[in-house]
CSV table of C-alpha atoms in Angstrom, one decimal:
chain,number,residue,atom,x,y,z
A,1,MET,CA,286.9,20.9,100.5
A,2,LYS,CA,289.3,18.3,102.1
A,3,ASN,CA,287.4,18.6,105.4
A,4,LEU,CA,284.1,17.9,103.6
A,5,LEU,CA,285.6,14.9,101.8
A,6,ALA,CA,287.0,13.6,105.1
A,7,VAL,CA,283.6,13.9,106.9
A,8,CYS,CA,281.8,12.2,103.9
A,9,LEU,CA,284.4,9.4,104.0
A,10,ALA,CA,284.0,9.0,107.8
A,11,LEU,CA,280.1,8.8,107.5
A,12,THR,CA,280.4,6.2,104.7
A,13,LEU,CA,282.7,4.0,106.9
A,14,ILE,CA,280.3,4.3,109.9
A,15,GLY,CA,277.4,3.2,107.7
A,16,CYS,CA,279.3,0.1,106.6
A,17,GLY,CA,279.1,-1.7,109.9
A,18,GLY,CA,281.4,-0.3,112.5
A,19,GLY,CA,280.9,-3.0,115.1
A,20,TYR,CA,277.1,-3.6,114.7
A,21,ASP,CA,277.6,-7.3,113.9
A,22,THR,CA,277.3,-8.1,117.6
A,23,ILE,CA,274.1,-6.2,118.0
A,24,ASP,CA,272.7,-8.0,114.9
A,25,ALA,CA,273.6,-11.4,116.4
A,26,ALA,CA,271.9,-10.5,119.6
A,27,ARG,CA,268.5,-9.8,118.0
A,28,PRO,CA,265.8,-12.4,118.4
A,29,GLY,CA,266.2,-15.1,115.8
A,30,GLY,CA,269.9,-14.3,115.4
A,31,GLY,CA,271.7,-12.6,112.7
A,32,ILE,CA,275.3,-12.4,111.4
A,33,GLY,CA,277.5,-14.7,113.4
A,34,ASN,CA,274.7,-16.5,115.2
A,35,THR,CA,275.8,-20.0,116.1
A,36,VAL,CA,273.1,-21.0,118.6
A,37,THR,CA,270.2,-23.0,117.3
A,38,GLN,CA,267.0,-21.9,118.8
A,39,PRO,CA,264.6,-24.8,119.9
A,40,ASN,CA,261.7,-25.4,117.5
A,41,ASN,CA,259.2,-25.8,120.3
A,42,PRO,CA,255.7,-24.3,120.2
A,43,ASP,CA,255.5,-21.4,122.6
A,44,THR,CA,253.5,-22.8,125.5
A,45,GLY,CA,254.8,-20.3,128.1
A,46,GLU,CA,257.0,-23.1,129.5
A,47,LYS,CA,260.8,-23.1,129.0
A,48,THR,CA,262.4,-26.4,128.3
A,49,ARG,CA,265.2,-27.7,130.5
A,50,TRP,CA,266.9,-29.4,127.5
A,51,GLN,CA,270.2,-27.9,126.1
A,52,TYR,CA,271.4,-29.0,122.7
A,53,SER,CA,274.8,-29.0,121.1
A,54,SER,CA,276.6,-30.5,118.1
A,55,THR,CA,280.1,-31.4,116.9
A,56,GLY,CA,281.1,-31.4,113.3
A,57,ASP,CA,284.0,-31.0,110.9
A,58,GLY,CA,284.3,-30.0,107.2
A,59,GLY,CA,282.3,-33.1,106.3
A,60,GLY,CA,279.3,-32.0,108.4
A,61,ILE,CA,277.9,-32.7,111.8
A,62,PHE,CA,278.8,-36.1,113.3
A,63,SER,CA,277.6,-35.8,116.9
A,64,LEU,CA,274.4,-34.4,118.4
A,65,ARG,CA,273.9,-34.0,122.2
A,66,ALA,CA,271.0,-33.1,124.5
A,67,ASN,CA,271.6,-32.4,128.2
A,68,ASN,CA,269.1,-32.2,131.0
A,69,TYR,CA,270.0,-31.2,134.6
A,70,ALA,CA,268.2,-32.6,137.6
A,71,LEU,CA,265.8,-30.2,139.5
A,72,ASN,CA,267.4,-31.1,142.8
A,73,PHE,CA,270.9,-31.6,144.2
A,74,PHE,CA,272.7,-33.4,147.0
A,75,TYR,CA,275.5,-32.4,149.3
A,76,ASP,CA,278.8,-34.2,148.8
A,77,PRO,CA,279.2,-36.9,151.5
A,78,GLN,CA,282.9,-35.8,152.1
A,79,PHE,CA,282.6,-32.0,151.7
A,80,SER,CA,279.4,-30.8,153.3
A,81,ASN,CA,279.4,-27.4,151.5
A,82,VAL,CA,279.7,-28.9,148.0
A,83,LYS,CA,276.5,-29.4,146.0
A,84,HIS,CA,276.2,-31.9,143.2
A,85,THR,CA,273.5,-31.7,140.5
A,86,PRO,CA,273.3,-34.8,138.4
A,87,TRP,CA,272.5,-34.6,134.7
A,88,ILE,CA,271.9,-36.8,131.7
A,89,GLU,CA,273.5,-36.5,128.3
A,90,LEU,CA,271.9,-38.1,125.3
A,91,GLU,CA,274.1,-38.4,122.3
A,92,LYS,CA,273.5,-39.5,118.7
A,93,ARG,CA,276.7,-40.2,116.7
A,94,LYS,CA,276.9,-40.6,113.0
A,95,SER,CA,279.8,-42.8,111.6
A,96,SER,CA,281.5,-42.2,108.3
A,97,SER,CA,279.4,-45.0,106.8
A,98,GLY,CA,276.2,-43.1,107.8
A,99,ALA,CA,275.2,-45.5,110.7
A,100,VAL,CA,273.7,-43.7,113.7
A,101,THR,CA,274.2,-44.9,117.3
A,102,SER,CA,272.6,-43.6,120.5
A,103,ALA,CA,274.1,-43.2,123.9
A,104,VAL,CA,272.9,-42.3,127.4
A,105,VAL,CA,275.3,-41.0,130.1
A,106,ILE,CA,274.4,-40.1,133.6
A,107,PHE,CA,276.8,-37.7,135.3
A,108,VAL,CA,276.7,-37.7,139.2
A,109,ASN,CA,280.1,-36.2,140.1
A,110,SER,CA,280.3,-38.4,143.2
A,111,ASN,CA,281.4,-42.0,143.8
A,112,LEU,CA,278.7,-44.6,143.2
A,113,SER,CA,278.3,-48.1,144.5
A,114,CYS,CA,278.2,-49.4,141.0
A,115,THR,CA,281.4,-51.5,140.6
A,116,PRO,CA,281.6,-52.7,137.9
A,117,SER,CA,277.8,-52.6,137.4
A,118,CYS,CA,274.5,-52.3,139.3
A,119,ARG,CA,270.8,-52.1,138.9
A,120,VAL,CA,269.5,-48.5,139.0
A,121,SER,CA,265.8,-47.9,139.7
A,122,MET,CA,264.2,-45.3,137.4
A,123,ASN,CA,260.6,-44.0,137.3
A,124,PHE,CA,259.3,-42.6,134.1
A,125,ASP,CA,255.9,-40.9,134.4
A,126,GLY,CA,255.0,-43.2,137.3
A,127,ASN,CA,256.3,-46.4,135.7
A,128,GLN,CA,259.0,-48.0,137.8
A,129,ALA,CA,261.7,-50.2,136.3
A,130,SER,CA,265.4,-51.1,137.0
A,131,TYR,CA,268.1,-50.9,134.4
A,132,GLU,CA,271.6,-52.5,134.5
A,133,MET,CA,274.2,-49.7,134.5
A,134,ARG,CA,278.0,-49.8,134.7
A,135,ASN,CA,280.6,-47.4,136.0
A,136,SER,CA,282.1,-45.6,133.1
A,137,ILE,CA,284.5,-43.5,135.2
A,138,ASP,CA,284.1,-42.2,138.8
A,139,GLY,CA,280.8,-40.5,139.1
A,140,VAL,CA,279.6,-41.4,135.6
A,141,ILE,CA,277.3,-44.4,134.7
A,142,VAL,CA,276.2,-45.7,131.4
A,143,PRO,CA,273.9,-48.5,130.3
A,144,VAL,CA,275.5,-51.9,130.4
A,145,ASN,CA,274.7,-52.7,126.7
A,146,ASP,CA,273.2,-51.2,123.5
A,147,PHE,CA,269.8,-52.7,124.1
A,148,THR,CA,269.5,-50.9,127.5
A,149,ALA,CA,270.9,-47.7,126.0
A,150,SER,CA,268.2,-47.8,123.3
A,151,GLN,CA,265.5,-48.4,125.9
A,152,LEU,CA,266.7,-45.5,128.1
A,153,PHE,CA,267.2,-43.1,125.2
A,154,ASN,CA,263.6,-43.7,124.2
A,155,LYS,CA,262.3,-43.3,127.8
A,156,PHE,CA,264.2,-40.1,128.4
A,157,THR,CA,263.0,-38.6,125.1
A,158,THR,CA,259.3,-39.6,125.3
A,159,SER,CA,258.5,-39.1,129.1
A,160,ASN,CA,257.6,-36.0,130.9
A,161,ARG,CA,259.3,-36.7,134.2
A,162,ALA,CA,261.9,-39.1,135.5
A,163,ILE,CA,263.2,-40.0,139.0
A,164,VAL,CA,266.6,-41.8,138.9
A,165,ARG,CA,267.7,-43.5,142.2
A,166,LEU,CA,271.4,-42.9,142.2
A,167,PRO,CA,273.5,-45.2,144.6
A,168,VAL,CA,275.8,-42.4,145.9
A,169,ILE,CA,278.5,-43.8,148.3
A,170,GLY,CA,278.3,-42.0,151.7
A,171,LEU,CA,274.6,-41.1,151.6
A,172,SER,CA,272.2,-43.0,153.9
A,173,GLU,CA,270.0,-44.0,150.9
A,174,PRO,CA,270.1,-43.6,147.1
A,175,PHE,CA,269.6,-40.1,145.9
A,176,ASN,CA,266.4,-39.5,143.9
A,177,ALA,CA,267.4,-37.2,141.0
A,178,ASN,CA,264.3,-35.6,139.6
A,179,PHE,CA,264.2,-34.6,135.9
A,180,ASP,CA,261.7,-32.5,134.0
A,181,LEU,CA,261.9,-34.0,130.5
A,182,ARG,CA,259.1,-32.0,128.9
A,183,GLY,CA,259.9,-30.1,125.7
A,184,TYR,CA,262.4,-32.5,124.2
A,185,ASP,CA,262.8,-31.3,120.6
A,186,VAL,CA,263.4,-34.3,118.3
A,187,ASN,CA,264.3,-31.9,115.4
A,188,GLN,CA,267.4,-30.8,117.3
A,189,MET,CA,268.6,-34.4,117.4
A,190,LYS,CA,268.2,-35.2,113.6
A,191,PHE,CA,271.1,-35.3,111.2
Protein backbone atom coordinates (compact mmCIF):
# COMPACT_ATOMS: atom_id res chain seq x y z
CA MET A 1 0.00 0.00 0.00
CA LYS A 2 2.91 2.36 0.80
CA ASN A 3 4.38 1.70 -2.64
CA LEU A 4 1.08 2.54 -4.34
CA LEU A 5 0.78 5.74 -2.31
CA ALA A 6 4.36 6.71 -3.22
CA VAL A 7 3.71 6.14 -6.95
CA CYS A 8 0.47 8.21 -6.80
CA LEU A 9 2.29 11.02 -4.98
CA ALA A 10 5.11 11.00 -7.57
CA LEU A 11 2.63 11.14 -10.47
CA THR A 12 0.79 14.02 -8.80
CA LEU A 13 4.03 16.00 -8.42
CA ILE A 14 5.00 15.36 -12.04
CA GLY A 15 1.61 16.66 -13.17
CA CYS A 16 2.14 19.91 -11.21
CA GLY A 17 4.80 21.28 -13.52
CA GLY A 18 8.16 19.67 -13.03
CA GLY A 19 10.12 22.09 -15.19
CA TYR A 20 7.65 22.62 -18.00
CA ASP A 21 7.63 26.41 -17.50
CA THR A 22 10.53 26.85 -19.92
CA ILE A 23 8.73 24.83 -22.57
CA ASP A 24 5.61 26.95 -22.05
CA ALA A 25 7.58 30.20 -22.43
CA ALA A 26 9.12 28.96 -25.67
CA ARG A 27 5.74 28.42 -27.34
CA PRO A 28 4.72 30.93 -30.01
CA GLY A 29 3.04 33.86 -28.28
CA GLY A 30 4.90 33.17 -25.05
CA GLY A 31 3.63 31.80 -21.82
CA ILE A 32 4.67 31.75 -18.21
CA GLY A 33 7.80 33.87 -17.74
CA ASN A 34 7.75 35.36 -21.24
CA THR A 35 9.38 38.81 -21.11
CA VAL A 36 9.92 39.47 -24.82
CA THR A 37 7.31 41.63 -26.50
CA GLN A 38 6.54 40.34 -29.96
CA PRO A 39 6.21 43.03 -32.67
CA ASN A 40 2.66 43.86 -33.67
CA ASN A 41 3.48 43.98 -37.39
CA PRO A 42 1.22 42.44 -40.01
CA ASP A 43 2.73 39.25 -41.41
CA THR A 44 4.00 40.33 -44.82
CA GLY A 45 6.62 37.61 -45.06
CA GLU A 46 9.34 40.20 -44.32
CA LYS A 47 11.14 40.32 -41.03
CA THR A 48 11.82 43.73 -39.54
CA ARG A 49 15.36 44.77 -38.62
CA TRP A 50 14.07 46.77 -35.63
CA GLN A 51 14.78 45.50 -32.11
CA TYR A 52 12.85 46.93 -29.15
CA SER A 53 13.60 47.13 -25.45
CA SER A 54 12.39 49.03 -22.41
CA THR A 55 13.57 50.03 -18.96
CA GLY A 56 11.31 50.45 -15.98
CA ASP A 57 11.02 50.32 -12.24
CA GLY A 58 8.21 49.75 -9.73
CA GLY A 59 6.50 52.91 -11.01
CA GLY A 60 6.32 51.64 -14.61
CA ILE A 61 8.29 51.93 -17.83
CA PHE A 62 10.31 55.14 -18.23
CA SER A 63 12.46 54.41 -21.29
CA LEU A 64 11.65 52.80 -24.66
CA ARG A 65 14.36 52.01 -27.23
CA ALA A 66 14.39 50.86 -30.86
CA ASN A 67 17.67 49.74 -32.48
CA ASN A 68 18.40 49.15 -36.15
CA TYR A 69 21.75 47.85 -37.46
CA ALA A 70 23.23 48.82 -40.82
CA LEU A 71 23.09 46.28 -43.63
CA ASN A 72 26.79 46.78 -44.33
CA PHE A 73 30.05 47.16 -42.41
CA PHE A 74 33.51 48.65 -42.75
CA TYR A 75 36.91 47.38 -41.69
CA ASP A 76 38.61 49.28 -38.88
CA PRO A 77 41.25 51.64 -40.33
CA GLN A 78 43.80 50.54 -37.69
CA PHE A 79 42.98 46.83 -37.39
CA SER A 80 42.23 45.38 -40.83
CA ASN A 81 40.58 42.20 -39.49
CA VAL A 82 38.03 44.06 -37.28
CA LYS A 83 34.60 44.78 -38.79
CA HIS A 84 32.35 47.59 -37.55
CA THR A 85 28.62 47.65 -38.18
CA PRO A 86 27.06 51.01 -37.29
CA TRP A 87 23.63 51.15 -35.68
CA ILE A 88 21.06 53.70 -34.67
CA GLU A 89 19.26 53.82 -31.36
CA LEU A 90 16.02 55.75 -30.99
CA GLU A 91 14.89 56.40 -27.44
CA LYS A 92 11.78 57.84 -25.85
CA ARG A 93 12.18 58.80 -22.19
CA LYS A 94 9.34 59.66 -19.84
CA SER A 95 10.08 61.93 -16.89
CA SER A 96 8.40 61.73 -13.50
CA SER A 97 6.20 64.68 -14.55
CA GLY A 98 4.97 62.69 -17.59
CA ALA A 99 6.89 64.70 -20.22
CA VAL A 100 8.28 62.56 -23.06
CA THR A 101 11.54 63.36 -24.88
CA SER A 102 13.02 61.68 -27.95
CA ALA A 103 16.67 61.00 -28.69
CA VAL A 104 18.66 59.69 -31.66
CA VAL A 105 22.10 58.13 -31.21
CA ILE A 106 24.32 56.76 -33.99
CA PHE A 107 26.94 54.24 -32.88
CA VAL A 108 29.91 53.83 -35.23
CA ASN A 109 32.56 52.24 -32.92
CA SER A 110 35.33 54.12 -34.71
CA ASN A 111 36.78 57.62 -34.41
CA LEU A 112 34.93 60.25 -36.42
CA SER A 113 36.11 63.59 -37.77
CA CYS A 114 33.30 65.28 -35.93
CA THR A 115 35.01 67.37 -33.25
CA PRO A 116 33.14 68.94 -31.63
CA SER A 117 30.48 68.83 -34.38
CA CYS A 118 30.04 68.25 -38.12
CA ARG A 119 27.41 68.10 -40.83
CA VAL A 120 26.46 64.51 -41.69
CA SER A 121 24.80 63.84 -45.02
CA MET A 122 21.79 61.51 -44.81
CA ASN A 123 19.53 60.19 -47.52
CA PHE A 124 16.01 59.09 -46.54
CA ASP A 125 14.08 57.36 -49.36
CA GLY A 126 16.06 59.30 -51.97
CA ASN A 127 15.81 62.72 -50.27
CA GLN A 128 19.26 64.05 -49.37
CA ALA A 129 19.90 66.48 -46.48
CA SER A 130 22.67 67.32 -44.03
CA TYR A 131 22.20 67.35 -40.27
CA GLU A 132 24.40 68.96 -37.64
CA MET A 133 25.72 66.24 -35.33
CA ARG A 134 28.15 66.32 -32.41
CA ASN A 135 30.56 63.83 -30.94
CA SER A 136 28.95 62.36 -27.83
CA ILE A 137 31.88 60.06 -27.00
CA ASP A 138 34.41 58.40 -29.29
CA GLY A 139 32.57 56.61 -32.06
CA VAL A 140 29.12 57.93 -31.08
CA ILE A 141 27.33 60.94 -32.56
CA VAL A 142 24.07 62.62 -31.60
CA PRO A 143 22.05 65.51 -33.05
CA VAL A 144 23.41 68.90 -32.01
CA ASN A 145 20.05 70.09 -30.57
CA ASP A 146 16.48 68.96 -29.75
CA PHE A 147 15.06 70.29 -33.03
CA THR A 148 17.48 68.19 -35.11
CA ALA A 149 16.84 65.19 -32.84
CA SER A 150 13.11 65.52 -33.44
CA GLN A 151 13.60 65.79 -37.21
CA LEU A 152 15.83 62.71 -37.32
CA PHE A 153 13.56 60.68 -35.03
CA ASN A 154 10.71 61.37 -37.46
CA LYS A 155 12.83 60.55 -40.53
CA PHE A 156 14.15 57.26 -39.10
CA THR A 157 10.65 56.12 -38.09
CA THR A 158 8.72 57.09 -41.24
CA SER A 159 11.22 56.21 -43.99
CA ASN A 160 11.83 52.85 -45.64
CA ARG A 161 15.55 53.24 -46.25
CA ALA A 162 18.38 55.49 -45.14
CA ILE A 163 22.00 56.04 -46.11
CA VAL A 164 24.10 57.84 -43.50
CA ARG A 165 27.52 59.12 -44.66
CA LEU A 166 29.75 58.65 -41.62
CA PRO A 167 33.05 60.60 -41.53
CA VAL A 168 35.23 57.77 -40.19
CA ILE A 169 38.84 58.85 -39.57
CA GLY A 170 41.28 56.72 -41.58
CA LEU A 171 38.93 55.81 -44.45
CA SER A 172 39.54 57.40 -47.85
CA GLU A 173 35.94 58.70 -47.96
CA PRO A 174 32.90 58.76 -45.64
CA PHE A 175 31.33 55.35 -45.05
CA ASN A 176 27.80 54.96 -46.45
CA ALA A 177 25.89 53.06 -43.75
CA ASN A 178 22.75 51.56 -45.32
CA PHE A 179 19.71 51.00 -43.11
CA ASP A 180 16.51 49.08 -43.85
CA LEU A 181 13.95 51.01 -41.80
CA ARG A 182 10.83 49.14 -42.93
CA GLY A 183 8.58 47.58 -40.33
CA TYR A 184 9.01 50.16 -37.56
CA ASP A 185 6.27 49.40 -35.02
CA VAL A 186 5.03 52.64 -33.45
CA ASN A 187 3.07 50.63 -30.85
CA GLN A 188 6.34 49.30 -29.41
CA MET A 189 7.38 52.90 -28.68
CA LYS A 190 4.23 54.07 -26.89
CA PHE A 191 4.03 54.50 -23.13
